[in-house]
Coordinates of C-alpha atoms in Angstrom, one line a residue:
X16 CA 10.9 -0.5 -19.3
X17 CA 12.2 2.7 -17.6
X18 CA 11.2 3.2 -13.9
X19 CA 9.3 6.3 -12.9
X20 CA 9.7 7.3 -9.3
X21 CA 6.2 8.1 -8.0
X22 CA 7.2 11.4 -6.2
X23 CA 3.8 13.0 -6.7
X24 CA 2.1 10.1 -5.1
X25 CA 4.3 10.4 -2.0
X26 CA 3.6 14.1 -1.8
X27 CA -0.2 13.5 -2.1
X28 CA -0.2 10.8 0.7
X29 CA 2.1 12.9 3.0
X30 CA 0.0 16.0 2.5
X31 CA -3.5 14.6 2.5
X32 CA -3.5 11.1 4.0
X33 CA -0.8 10.4 6.5
X34 CA -0.9 13.6 8.5
X35 CA 2.7 14.7 7.8
X36 CA 1.8 18.3 8.6
X37 CA 1.8 17.3 12.3
X38 CA 5.4 16.1 12.0
X39 CA 6.5 19.3 10.3
X40 CA 4.8 21.4 13.0
X41 CA 7.0 19.9 15.7
X42 CA 10.2 21.6 16.9
X43 CA 12.2 18.4 16.2
X44 CA 11.3 18.3 12.5
X45 CA 10.6 22.0 11.8
X46 CA 13.0 22.0 8.9
X47 CA 11.0 19.3 7.1
X48 CA 9.0 22.0 5.2
X49 CA 6.9 21.0 2.1
X50 CA 9.5 22.6 -0.1
X51 CA 12.4 20.7 1.5
X52 CA 10.7 17.4 1.5
X53 CA 9.7 17.8 -2.2
X54 CA 13.2 18.7 -3.2
X55 CA 14.6 15.7 -1.3
X56 CA 12.1 13.3 -2.9
X57 CA 12.7 14.7 -6.4
X58 CA 16.5 14.3 -6.0
X59 CA 16.2 10.8 -4.6
X60 CA 13.8 9.8 -7.3
X61 CA 16.1 11.0 -10.0
X62 CA 18.9 8.9 -8.5
X63 CA 16.6 5.8 -8.4
X64 CA 15.5 6.3 -12.0
X65 CA 18.9 7.0 -13.5
X66 CA 21.4 5.1 -11.4
X67 CA 19.7 2.2 -9.5
X68 CA 16.9 1.1 -11.9
X69 CA 19.2 -0.1 -14.6
X70 CA 20.9 -2.4 -12.1
X71 CA 17.7 -4.4 -11.4
X72 CA 18.0 -6.8 -14.3
X73 CA 21.8 -6.7 -14.3
X74 CA 22.0 -8.0 -10.7
X75 CA 19.8 -10.9 -11.5
X76 CA 21.8 -12.0 -14.5
X77 CA 25.2 -11.4 -12.9
X78 CA 24.7 -12.6 -9.3
X79 CA 26.9 -11.9 -6.3
X80 CA 29.5 -14.7 -5.8
X81 CA 32.1 -15.9 -3.4
X82 CA 35.6 -16.3 -4.9
X83 CA 38.5 -17.5 -2.7
X84 CA 36.8 -16.1 0.4
X85 CA 36.0 -12.7 -1.2
X86 CA 32.5 -11.6 -2.1
X87 CA 32.2 -10.1 -5.6
X88 CA 29.1 -8.0 -6.3
X89 CA 27.4 -7.5 -9.7
X90 CA 28.8 -5.1 -12.2
X91 CA 27.5 -1.6 -11.4
X92 CA 26.6 -2.2 -7.8
X93 CA 29.6 -0.4 -6.5
X94 CA 28.8 2.7 -8.5
X95 CA 25.1 2.4 -7.4
X96 CA 26.1 2.1 -3.7
X97 CA 28.4 5.1 -4.1
X98 CA 25.5 7.1 -5.5
X99 CA 23.3 6.2 -2.5
X100 CA 26.1 7.0 0.0
X101 CA 27.2 10.2 -1.6
X102 CA 23.7 11.5 -1.8
X103 CA 23.2 10.9 1.9
X104 CA 20.4 8.5 1.3
X105 CA 21.7 5.9 3.9
X106 CA 21.3 8.3 6.8
X107 CA 18.3 10.4 6.0
X108 CA 16.8 10.1 9.5
X109 CA 20.2 9.7 11.4
X110 CA 21.4 12.2 14.0
X111 CA 23.1 15.3 12.4
X112 CA 25.6 15.2 15.3
X113 CA 27.2 12.3 13.5
X114 CA 26.6 13.4 9.9
X115 CA 23.0 12.4 9.3
X116 CA 20.3 14.5 7.7
X117 CA 18.0 14.3 10.8
X118 CA 14.9 14.2 8.5
X119 CA 11.7 12.4 9.6
X120 CA 11.3 8.6 9.2
X121 CA 8.4 9.3 6.8
X122 CA 10.9 10.8 4.3
X123 CA 13.2 7.8 4.8
X124 CA 10.2 5.5 4.2
X125 CA 9.3 7.2 0.9
X126 CA 12.9 7.1 -0.3
X127 CA 13.3 3.4 0.7
X128 CA 10.1 2.7 -1.2
X129 CA 11.6 4.2 -4.4
X130 CA 15.0 2.5 -3.9
X131 CA 13.3 -0.8 -3.4
X132 CA 11.4 -0.4 -6.7
X133 CA 14.5 0.6 -8.5
X134 CA 16.8 -2.3 -7.3
X135 CA 15.8 -4.3 -4.3
X136 CA 19.0 -6.3 -4.2
X137 CA 21.1 -3.2 -3.8
X138 CA 18.6 -1.4 -1.5
X139 CA 19.0 -4.1 1.1
X140 CA 22.6 -2.9 1.8
X141 CA 21.6 0.7 3.0
X142 CA 18.5 -0.7 4.8
X143 CA 20.8 -2.9 7.0
X144 CA 23.0 0.1 7.8
X145 CA 20.0 2.2 8.7
X146 CA 18.8 -0.3 11.2
X147 CA 22.3 -0.6 12.7
X148 CA 22.7 3.2 12.9
X149 CA 19.4 3.4 14.9
X150 CA 20.4 0.6 17.2
X151 CA 23.7 2.2 18.0
X152 CA 22.2 5.6 18.5
X153 CA 19.9 4.2 21.1
X154 CA 22.1 1.6 22.9
X155 CA 25.8 2.1 22.2
X156 CA 28.3 3.8 24.4
X157 CA 29.4 7.3 23.5
X158 CA 32.8 6.0 22.4
X159 CA 31.2 3.4 20.1
X160 CA 28.9 6.0 18.6
X161 CA 31.8 8.5 18.0
X162 CA 33.8 5.8 16.2
X163 CA 31.2 3.9 14.2
X164 CA 28.3 6.2 13.5
X165 CA 30.1 8.7 11.2
X166 CA 31.5 5.8 9.1
X167 CA 28.1 4.0 8.8
X168 CA 26.3 7.3 8.1
X169 CA 28.8 8.2 5.3
X170 CA 28.6 4.8 3.8
X171 CA 32.3 4.2 4.2
X172 CA 31.4 1.2 6.4
X173 CA 28.3 -1.0 6.1
X174 CA 26.2 -2.7 8.8
X175 CA 24.5 -6.1 9.1
X176 CA 22.2 -7.9 11.6
X177 CA 23.2 -11.5 12.7
X178 CA 20.3 -13.3 14.4
X179 CA 19.6 -16.6 12.8
X180 CA 21.5 -19.9 13.3
X181 CA 21.1 -23.3 11.6
X182 CA 19.3 -24.8 14.6
X183 CA 17.5 -21.5 15.6
X184 CA 15.3 -19.9 13.0
X185 CA 12.4 -17.8 14.3
X186 CA 13.1 -19.3 17.7
X187 CA 15.9 -16.8 18.5
X188 CA 16.1 -18.0 22.1
X189 CA 17.7 -21.2 20.9
X190 CA 20.8 -19.6 19.6
X191 CA 24.1 -20.9 20.8
X192 CA 26.8 -18.4 19.7
X193 CA 29.1 -17.7 22.6
X194 CA 30.7 -14.5 23.9
X195 CA 33.5 -14.8 26.4
X196 CA 35.0 -11.7 28.1
X197 CA 38.6 -11.0 27.0
X198 CA 39.4 -9.0 30.2
X199 CA 40.0 -5.7 28.4
X200 CA 36.4 -4.7 27.7
X201 CA 36.1 -6.7 24.6
X202 CA 34.6 -10.2 24.0
X203 CA 35.5 -13.2 21.9
X204 CA 32.6 -14.2 19.7
X205 CA 32.3 -17.8 18.5
X206 CA 29.5 -19.3 16.5
X207 CA 27.8 -19.5 13.1
X208 CA 25.1 -17.3 11.7
X209 CA 23.0 -17.9 8.6
X210 CA 20.9 -15.8 6.2
X211 CA 23.1 -12.7 6.8
X212 CA 22.0 -10.2 4.2
X213 CA 24.9 -8.3 2.7
X214 CA 27.2 -10.2 5.0
X215 CA 30.1 -8.9 3.0
X216 CA 30.8 -6.7 -0.1
X217 CA 33.6 -5.3 -2.2
X218 CA 32.7 -1.6 -2.1
X219 CA 32.9 -0.5 1.5
X220 CA 36.1 -0.3 3.6
X221 CA 34.5 -2.3 6.5
X222 CA 31.5 -4.4 7.4
X223 CA 30.1 -4.1 10.9
X224 CA 28.1 -7.0 12.2
X225 CA 25.6 -6.8 15.1
X226 CA 25.7 -10.3 16.6
X227 CA 23.4 -11.9 19.1
X228 CA 25.4 -14.2 21.5
X229 CA 25.4 -15.6 25.0
X230 CA 27.7 -14.7 27.8
X231 CA 29.0 -17.6 30.0
X232 CA 26.5 -16.9 32.8
X233 CA 23.5 -16.4 30.5
X234 CA 20.1 -17.8 31.3
X235 CA 18.4 -20.0 28.7
X236 CA 16.0 -18.5 26.2
X237 CA 15.8 -14.8 25.0
X238 CA 16.5 -13.5 28.5
X239 CA 20.1 -14.7 28.2
X240 CA 21.0 -13.0 24.9
X241 CA 23.4 -10.1 24.6
X242 CA 24.3 -8.0 21.5
X243 CA 27.8 -7.3 20.2
X244 CA 29.3 -5.2 17.5
X245 CA 31.8 -7.2 15.6
X246 CA 33.7 -5.5 12.7
X247 CA 35.2 -7.3 9.8
X248 CA 38.4 -5.3 10.2
X249 CA 39.4 -4.0 13.6
X250 CA 39.7 -0.2 13.8
X251 CA 41.9 1.8 16.2
X252 CA 40.4 4.6 18.4
X253 CA 40.7 7.1 15.4
X254 CA 38.9 4.8 13.0
X255 CA 42.0 3.8 11.1
X256 CA 41.6 0.1 10.0
X257 CA 44.1 -2.4 11.2
X258 CA 44.1 -6.2 11.2
X259 CA 41.3 -8.5 10.0
X260 CA 39.0 -9.9 12.7
X261 CA 38.5 -13.6 13.2
X262 CA 35.4 -14.0 11.0
X263 CA 34.7 -15.1 7.5
X264 CA 32.0 -15.7 4.9
X265 CA 31.7 -19.5 4.7
X266 CA 29.3 -19.5 1.7
X267 CA 26.6 -17.6 -0.1
X268 CA 23.1 -19.0 -0.3
X269 CA 21.7 -20.0 -3.7
X270 CA 18.3 -18.2 -3.6
X271 CA 15.1 -18.1 -5.5
X272 CA 15.6 -14.3 -6.1
X273 CA 17.6 -11.3 -5.0
X274 CA 20.6 -12.8 -6.8
X275 CA 22.5 -9.5 -6.7
X276 CA 22.4 -9.4 -2.9
X277 CA 24.9 -11.8 -1.2
X278 CA 23.2 -13.7 1.6
X279 CA 26.0 -15.2 3.7
X280 CA 26.7 -17.9 6.1
X281 CA 29.0 -16.2 8.6
X282 CA 31.6 -18.0 10.9
X283 CA 33.0 -16.3 14.0
X284 CA 36.0 -17.9 15.6
X285 CA 36.9 -15.9 18.7
X286 CA 36.2 -12.7 16.8
X287 CA 36.6 -9.5 18.8
X288 CA 33.4 -7.7 19.6
X289 CA 32.0 -4.9 21.8
X290 CA 28.9 -5.2 24.0
X291 CA 26.0 -3.0 22.8
X292 CA 23.6 -2.2 25.6
X293 CA 23.6 -4.1 28.9
X294 CA 24.5 -7.7 29.5
X295 CA 21.7 -10.1 28.7
X296 CA 19.7 -7.2 27.2
X297 CA 20.5 -7.9 23.6
X298 CA 16.9 -8.5 22.5
X299 CA 15.8 -5.1 23.5
X300 CA 18.6 -3.5 21.6
X301 CA 18.2 -5.8 18.6
X302 CA 14.4 -5.0 18.5
X303 CA 15.3 -1.4 17.9
X304 CA 17.0 -2.5 14.7
X305 CA 14.3 -5.1 13.8
X306 CA 11.4 -2.7 14.2
X307 CA 13.2 -0.3 11.9
X308 CA 13.7 -3.2 9.5
X309 CA 10.1 -4.3 9.7
X310 CA 8.9 -1.0 8.5
X311 CA 11.6 -1.0 5.9
X312 CA 10.8 -4.5 4.7
X313 CA 7.1 -3.7 4.4
X314 CA 8.1 -0.8 2.2
X315 CA 10.3 -3.1 0.1
X316 CA 7.2 -5.1 -0.8
X317 CA 5.4 -1.9 -1.7
X318 CA 8.3 -0.7 -3.8
X319 CA 8.5 -4.0 -5.8
X320 CA 4.8 -3.9 -6.2
X321 CA 5.1 -0.4 -7.8
X322 CA 7.8 -1.5 -10.2
X323 CA 5.9 -4.7 -11.1
X324 CA 2.7 -2.6 -11.7
X325 CA 4.5 -0.1 -13.9
X326 CA 6.1 -3.0 -15.9
X327 CA 2.7 -4.8 -16.3
X328 CA 0.9 -1.6 -17.3
X329 CA 3.5 -0.7 -20.0
X330 CA 3.2 -4.2 -21.4
X331 CA -0.6 -4.1 -21.4
X332 CA -0.6 -0.7 -23.1
X333 CA 1.6 -2.1 -25.9
X334 CA 0.0 -5.5 -26.2
X335 CA -2.7 -5.8 -28.9
X336 CA -5.0 -8.8 -28.7
X337 CA -8.7 -9.1 -29.5
X338 CA -11.0 -6.2 -30.4
X339 CA -11.0 -3.4 -27.9
X340 CA -11.7 0.3 -28.0
X341 CA -8.1 1.3 -27.3
X342 CA -6.7 -1.6 -29.4
X343 CA -4.7 -3.0 -26.5
X344 CA -5.4 -5.4 -23.7
X345 CA -6.1 -2.8 -21.0
X346 CA -9.7 -2.8 -22.2
X347 CA -10.2 -6.5 -21.5
X348 CA -12.2 -6.5 -18.2
X349 CA -10.0 -9.0 -16.4
X350 CA -6.9 -7.2 -17.3
X351 CA -8.4 -3.9 -16.2
X352 CA -9.5 -5.6 -13.0
X353 CA -5.9 -6.8 -12.3
X354 CA -4.4 -3.4 -13.1
X355 CA -6.9 -1.6 -10.9
X356 CA -6.4 -4.1 -8.0
X357 CA -2.6 -3.7 -8.2
X358 CA -2.8 0.1 -8.2
X359 CA -5.5 0.2 -5.4
X360 CA -3.6 -2.1 -3.1
X361 CA -0.3 -0.3 -3.7
X362 CA -2.0 2.9 -2.6
X363 CA -3.5 1.3 0.5
X364 CA -0.3 -0.4 1.6
X365 CA 1.8 2.8 1.0
X366 CA -0.6 4.9 3.0
X367 CA -0.5 2.5 5.9
X368 CA 3.3 2.5 5.8
X369 CA 3.6 6.3 5.7
X370 CA 1.0 6.6 8.5
X371 CA 3.2 4.2 10.5
X372 CA 6.3 6.3 9.8
X373 CA 4.4 9.5 10.8
X374 CA 3.5 7.8 14.1
X375 CA 7.1 7.0 14.7
X376 CA 8.1 10.6 13.9
X377 CA 5.5 11.9 16.3
X378 CA 6.7 9.6 19.0
X379 CA 10.2 10.8 18.4
X380 CA 9.2 14.4 18.4
X381 CA 6.8 14.4 21.4
X382 CA 7.5 11.3 23.5
X383 CA 3.7 10.8 23.6
X384 CA 2.9 7.2 24.6
X385 CA -0.2 7.2 22.4
X386 CA 1.9 7.9 19.3
X387 CA 4.3 5.1 20.4
X388 CA 1.3 2.7 20.7
X389 CA 0.0 3.8 17.3
X390 CA 3.5 3.1 15.7
X391 CA 3.6 -0.3 17.5
X392 CA 0.1 -1.2 16.3
X393 CA 0.8 -0.3 12.7
X394 CA 4.3 -1.9 12.4
X395 CA 3.2 -5.6 12.0
X396 CA 0.4 -4.5 9.7
X397 CA 2.8 -2.5 7.5
X398 CA 5.3 -5.4 7.3
X399 CA 2.8 -8.2 6.6
X400 CA 0.3 -6.3 4.3
X401 CA 3.1 -4.5 2.5
X402 CA 5.0 -7.6 1.7
X403 CA 1.9 -9.7 0.9
X404 CA 0.8 -6.9 -1.4
X405 CA 4.2 -7.0 -3.1
X406 CA 3.9 -10.8 -3.7
X407 CA 0.3 -10.5 -4.9
X408 CA 1.0 -7.6 -7.3
X409 CA 4.1 -9.2 -8.7
X410 CA 2.1 -12.4 -9.4
X411 CA -0.6 -10.4 -11.1
X412 CA 2.1 -8.7 -13.1
X413 CA 3.1 -12.1 -14.5
X414 CA -0.5 -12.9 -15.3
X415 CA -1.0 -9.6 -17.1
X416 CA 1.9 -10.6 -19.3
X417 CA 0.2 -13.9 -20.1
X418 CA 2.6 -16.5 -21.5
X419 CA 5.3 -13.9 -21.8
X420 CA 5.2 -13.4 -18.0
X421 CA 6.6 -17.0 -17.7
X422 CA 9.5 -16.0 -20.0
X423 CA 12.5 -14.6 -18.0
X424 CA 13.5 -12.2 -20.7
X425 CA 10.5 -10.0 -20.0
X426 CA 11.6 -9.4 -16.5
X427 CA 8.1 -9.9 -15.0
X428 CA 9.1 -13.1 -13.2
X429 CA 12.1 -11.5 -11.4
X430 CA 9.8 -9.2 -9.4
X431 CA 7.9 -12.2 -8.1
X432 CA 11.1 -14.1 -7.3
X433 CA 12.8 -11.1 -5.6
X434 CA 9.9 -10.1 -3.4
X435 CA 8.9 -13.5 -2.2
X436 CA 11.3 -13.6 0.7
X437 CA 10.1 -10.3 2.2
X438 CA 7.2 -12.2 3.8
X439 CA 9.7 -14.4 5.5
X440 CA 12.6 -12.3 6.8
X441 CA 12.6 -9.9 9.8
X442 CA 9.9 -12.0 11.3
X443 CA 7.6 -14.1 9.1
X444 CA 4.2 -12.6 8.4
X445 CA 2.7 -15.2 10.6
X446 CA 4.9 -13.9 13.4
X447 CA 3.7 -10.4 12.6
X448 CA 0.1 -11.5 12.9
X449 CA 0.8 -13.2 16.2
X450 CA 2.4 -10.0 17.5
X451 CA -0.6 -8.0 16.4
X452 CA -3.2 -10.2 18.3
X453 CA -0.7 -10.8 21.2
X454 CA 1.6 -8.0 22.3
X455 CA -0.3 -5.2 20.4
X456 CA -3.6 -6.1 22.1
X457 CA -2.1 -6.4 25.6
X458 CA -3.5 -2.9 26.3
X459 CA -7.0 -4.3 26.1
X460 CA -7.3 -3.0 22.5
X461 CA -7.0 0.7 23.5
X462 CA -4.6 1.6 20.7
X463 CA -6.8 -0.1 18.1
X464 CA -9.9 1.5 19.5
X465 CA -8.4 5.0 19.3
X466 CA -7.5 4.4 15.7
X467 CA -11.0 3.1 15.0
X468 CA -12.5 6.2 16.7
X469 CA -10.6 8.4 14.4
X470 CA -11.6 6.4 11.3
X471 CA -15.3 6.4 12.2
X472 CA -15.2 10.2 13.0
X473 CA -13.7 11.0 9.7
X474 CA -16.2 8.8 7.9
X475 CA -19.1 10.5 9.7
X476 CA -17.7 13.9 8.7
X477 CA -17.7 12.9 5.1
X478 CA -21.2 11.3 5.1
X479 CA -22.9 14.2 3.4
X480 CA -20.1 14.5 0.8
X481 CA -19.6 10.9 -0.3
X482 CA -22.4 8.8 1.2
X483 CA -22.0 5.9 -1.2
X484 CA -18.4 5.4 -0.1
X485 CA -18.8 6.4 3.6
X486 CA -21.4 3.8 4.5
X487 CA -19.4 0.7 3.7
X488 CA -16.3 2.1 5.3
X489 CA -18.2 3.0 8.5
X490 CA -19.8 -0.5 8.6
X491 CA -16.4 -2.1 8.1
X492 CA -14.9 -0.1 11.0
X493 CA -17.7 -1.4 13.2
X494 CA -17.1 -5.0 12.1
X495 CA -13.4 -4.5 12.9
X496 CA -14.2 -3.0 16.3
X497 CA -16.4 -6.1 17.1
X498 CA -13.5 -8.4 16.1
X499 CA -11.0 -6.5 18.2
X500 CA -13.4 -6.9 21.2
X501 CA -13.7 -10.6 20.4
X502 CA -9.9 -11.0 20.2
X503 CA -9.3 -9.2 23.5
X504 CA -11.7 -11.5 25.3
X505 CA -10.2 -14.8 24.0
X506 CA -7.6 -17.2 25.2
X507 CA -4.2 -16.9 23.4
X508 CA -4.7 -20.1 21.3
X509 CA -8.0 -18.8 19.9
X510 CA -6.5 -15.4 19.1
X511 CA -3.5 -17.0 17.4
X512 CA -5.7 -19.3 15.3
X513 CA -7.3 -16.3 13.6
X514 CA -4.3 -13.9 13.7
X515 CA -3.5 -13.8 10.0
X516 CA -7.0 -13.2 8.7
X517 CA -7.4 -10.6 11.4
X518 CA -4.3 -8.8 10.3
X519 CA -5.5 -8.8 6.7
X520 CA -9.0 -7.8 7.6
X521 CA -7.5 -4.9 9.6
X522 CA -5.4 -3.9 6.7
X523 CA -8.4 -4.0 4.3
X524 CA -10.4 -1.6 6.5
X525 CA -7.4 0.7 7.0
X526 CA -6.9 0.7 3.3
X527 CA -10.5 1.7 2.8
X528 CA -10.2 4.5 5.3
X529 CA -7.2 5.9 3.5
X530 CA -8.8 5.6 0.1
X531 CA -11.8 7.5 1.5
X532 CA -9.5 10.3 2.6
X533 CA -8.0 10.3 -0.8
X534 CA -11.4 10.7 -2.5
X535 CA -12.2 13.6 -0.2
X536 CA -8.9 15.3 -1.1
X537 CA -9.3 14.6 -4.9
X538 CA -13.1 14.4 -5.4
X539 CA -13.1 14.8 -9.2
X540 CA -9.7 13.1 -9.9
X541 CA -8.2 9.6 -10.2
X542 CA -7.9 9.1 -6.5
X543 CA -11.7 9.3 -6.1
X544 CA -12.2 6.8 -8.9
X545 CA -9.6 4.4 -7.5
X546 CA -11.2 4.7 -4.0
X547 CA -14.6 3.8 -5.5
X548 CA -13.0 0.7 -7.0
X549 CA -11.3 -0.3 -3.7
X550 CA -14.3 0.3 -1.5
X551 CA -16.8 -1.4 -3.8
X552 CA -14.7 -4.4 -4.9
X553 CA -11.8 -5.0 -2.4
X554 CA -13.2 -3.8 0.9
X555 CA -15.9 -6.5 1.0
X556 CA -13.1 -9.1 1.6
X557 CA -12.9 -7.8 5.2
X558 CA -16.1 -9.5 6.2
X559 CA -14.9 -13.0 5.3
X560 CA -11.5 -12.3 6.8
X561 CA -12.8 -11.1 10.1
X562 CA -15.4 -13.9 10.3
X563 CA -12.5 -16.3 9.8
X564 CA -10.5 -14.5 12.5
X565 CA -13.4 -15.1 15.0
X566 CA -13.7 -18.8 14.6
X567 CA -11.2 -19.8 17.3
X568 CA -8.9 -22.8 17.4
X569 CA -11.3 -25.8 17.8
X570 CA -12.0 -26.6 14.2
X571 CA -8.4 -25.9 13.3
X572 CA -7.0 -28.4 15.8
X573 CA -9.8 -30.9 15.2
X574 CA -7.7 -31.8 12.2
X575 CA -5.2 -34.2 13.6
X576 CA -1.6 -34.8 12.4
X577 CA -2.9 -38.0 10.9
X578 CA -5.7 -36.1 9.1
X579 CA -3.2 -33.8 7.5
X580 CA -1.1 -36.7 6.4
X581 CA -3.9 -38.8 5.0

């Protein structure tokens, strides 16, 4: 079925939910007027609908492949990438000094959502470049910026991120790739990296890899890691391309989904690279890229959820079975429940992601540490809840189709296969939950409490208007506050044992807060009715999740390895 870019929904959330007016009021983003943002979203939405969406199924049936050492991408992907690059959609938030639009991250987030819905396999390519652009803007030398940023921003060159090695998955500190000084300011990079998204392509002139590696005097663990920029083809000082670098794609992974996106095993054999940031300071520089990617990956889950929902709704509206008022299966209570759950959770996840992006923009524009703390707090929630929502919604989409959902020709199964990995890469969702209860609560919970204060104040202000919705939201905020207090007081092992239910409970309450704001902004419209569904039927899950979060580690580890194996 045709994809419809939800531009009006983005405008509603930005205008009424996420606080984008604060961003537009800053000097840094004064040009992001409502008229400008709407025009940008409409144009990007049109590109997603007309150019990218038709590539979704084609990329699954005609996967990327490696032929004689050369990556061949699916038919139409080169033209799709060209449309993204020529439209300026790679570098929406990048510095105008190097050719970027300089628009807020909230706008980038909305456009990445639409591109992910249209064709996730292809959207991964510009997402990797966006992260590399941000890392270079923050950590590269002026010479590197001048040479590489204009090419990455224009889309002439593409960027990747190389972290994982066969023996070092999420334990990045175990990596063994070596970097040896060449004596001329460059380094010889040797090692193997796996799971490299868009490690190569056949539609850009160059591919630039950000590679984590160890210098000869490096300390063990993450403190001994440095970051290097290693291009596929070595450019001269003017950007003209010369000889090939000493690297290659060894193989492409055979994956459950995302068949159109080449995921490479990369081999570096003394490849020439340039240090980005300081020696042994690679993790700080790489986290700039990874945090960008974590927001982006959360939005990928939301985008796929949107497409899966539209697909399921269209099927349900055309499927006649049983006696219903409308004549189709949307009037069967369980089908209606699934469709309403899909739509309500997409709204909640999208509002969280855009609020996260607004916090990043406010941090950028003001330098206020409270905005930085808000952005940091919301990032693991955005990534984990966004991707878990994508997985759950895609699964429900298959169920709405019934038996036809299990038939590949309907396309419903592809959404489930494609989105599944988003809960794994850029830090598994378990790592996101650990980060939330660990690093993000190291302030004693202050960032969480400030957010809860705002949520409760807004609920109180609406008590006379929507009392039936306000009371459960306010009580849920109190339960979440008590759980934050509990987490702050516990030993790390007890925090970690409840980290995942805590994250999902937090997201449930945040979702209710944003749905309540939507009901206040649209009291007689569909947003109010959707809010009523979410708050009455989905919000109650928070109580069980947060009770689970507060159980500590004793019962969990009372189960021995032998118990688990018996």
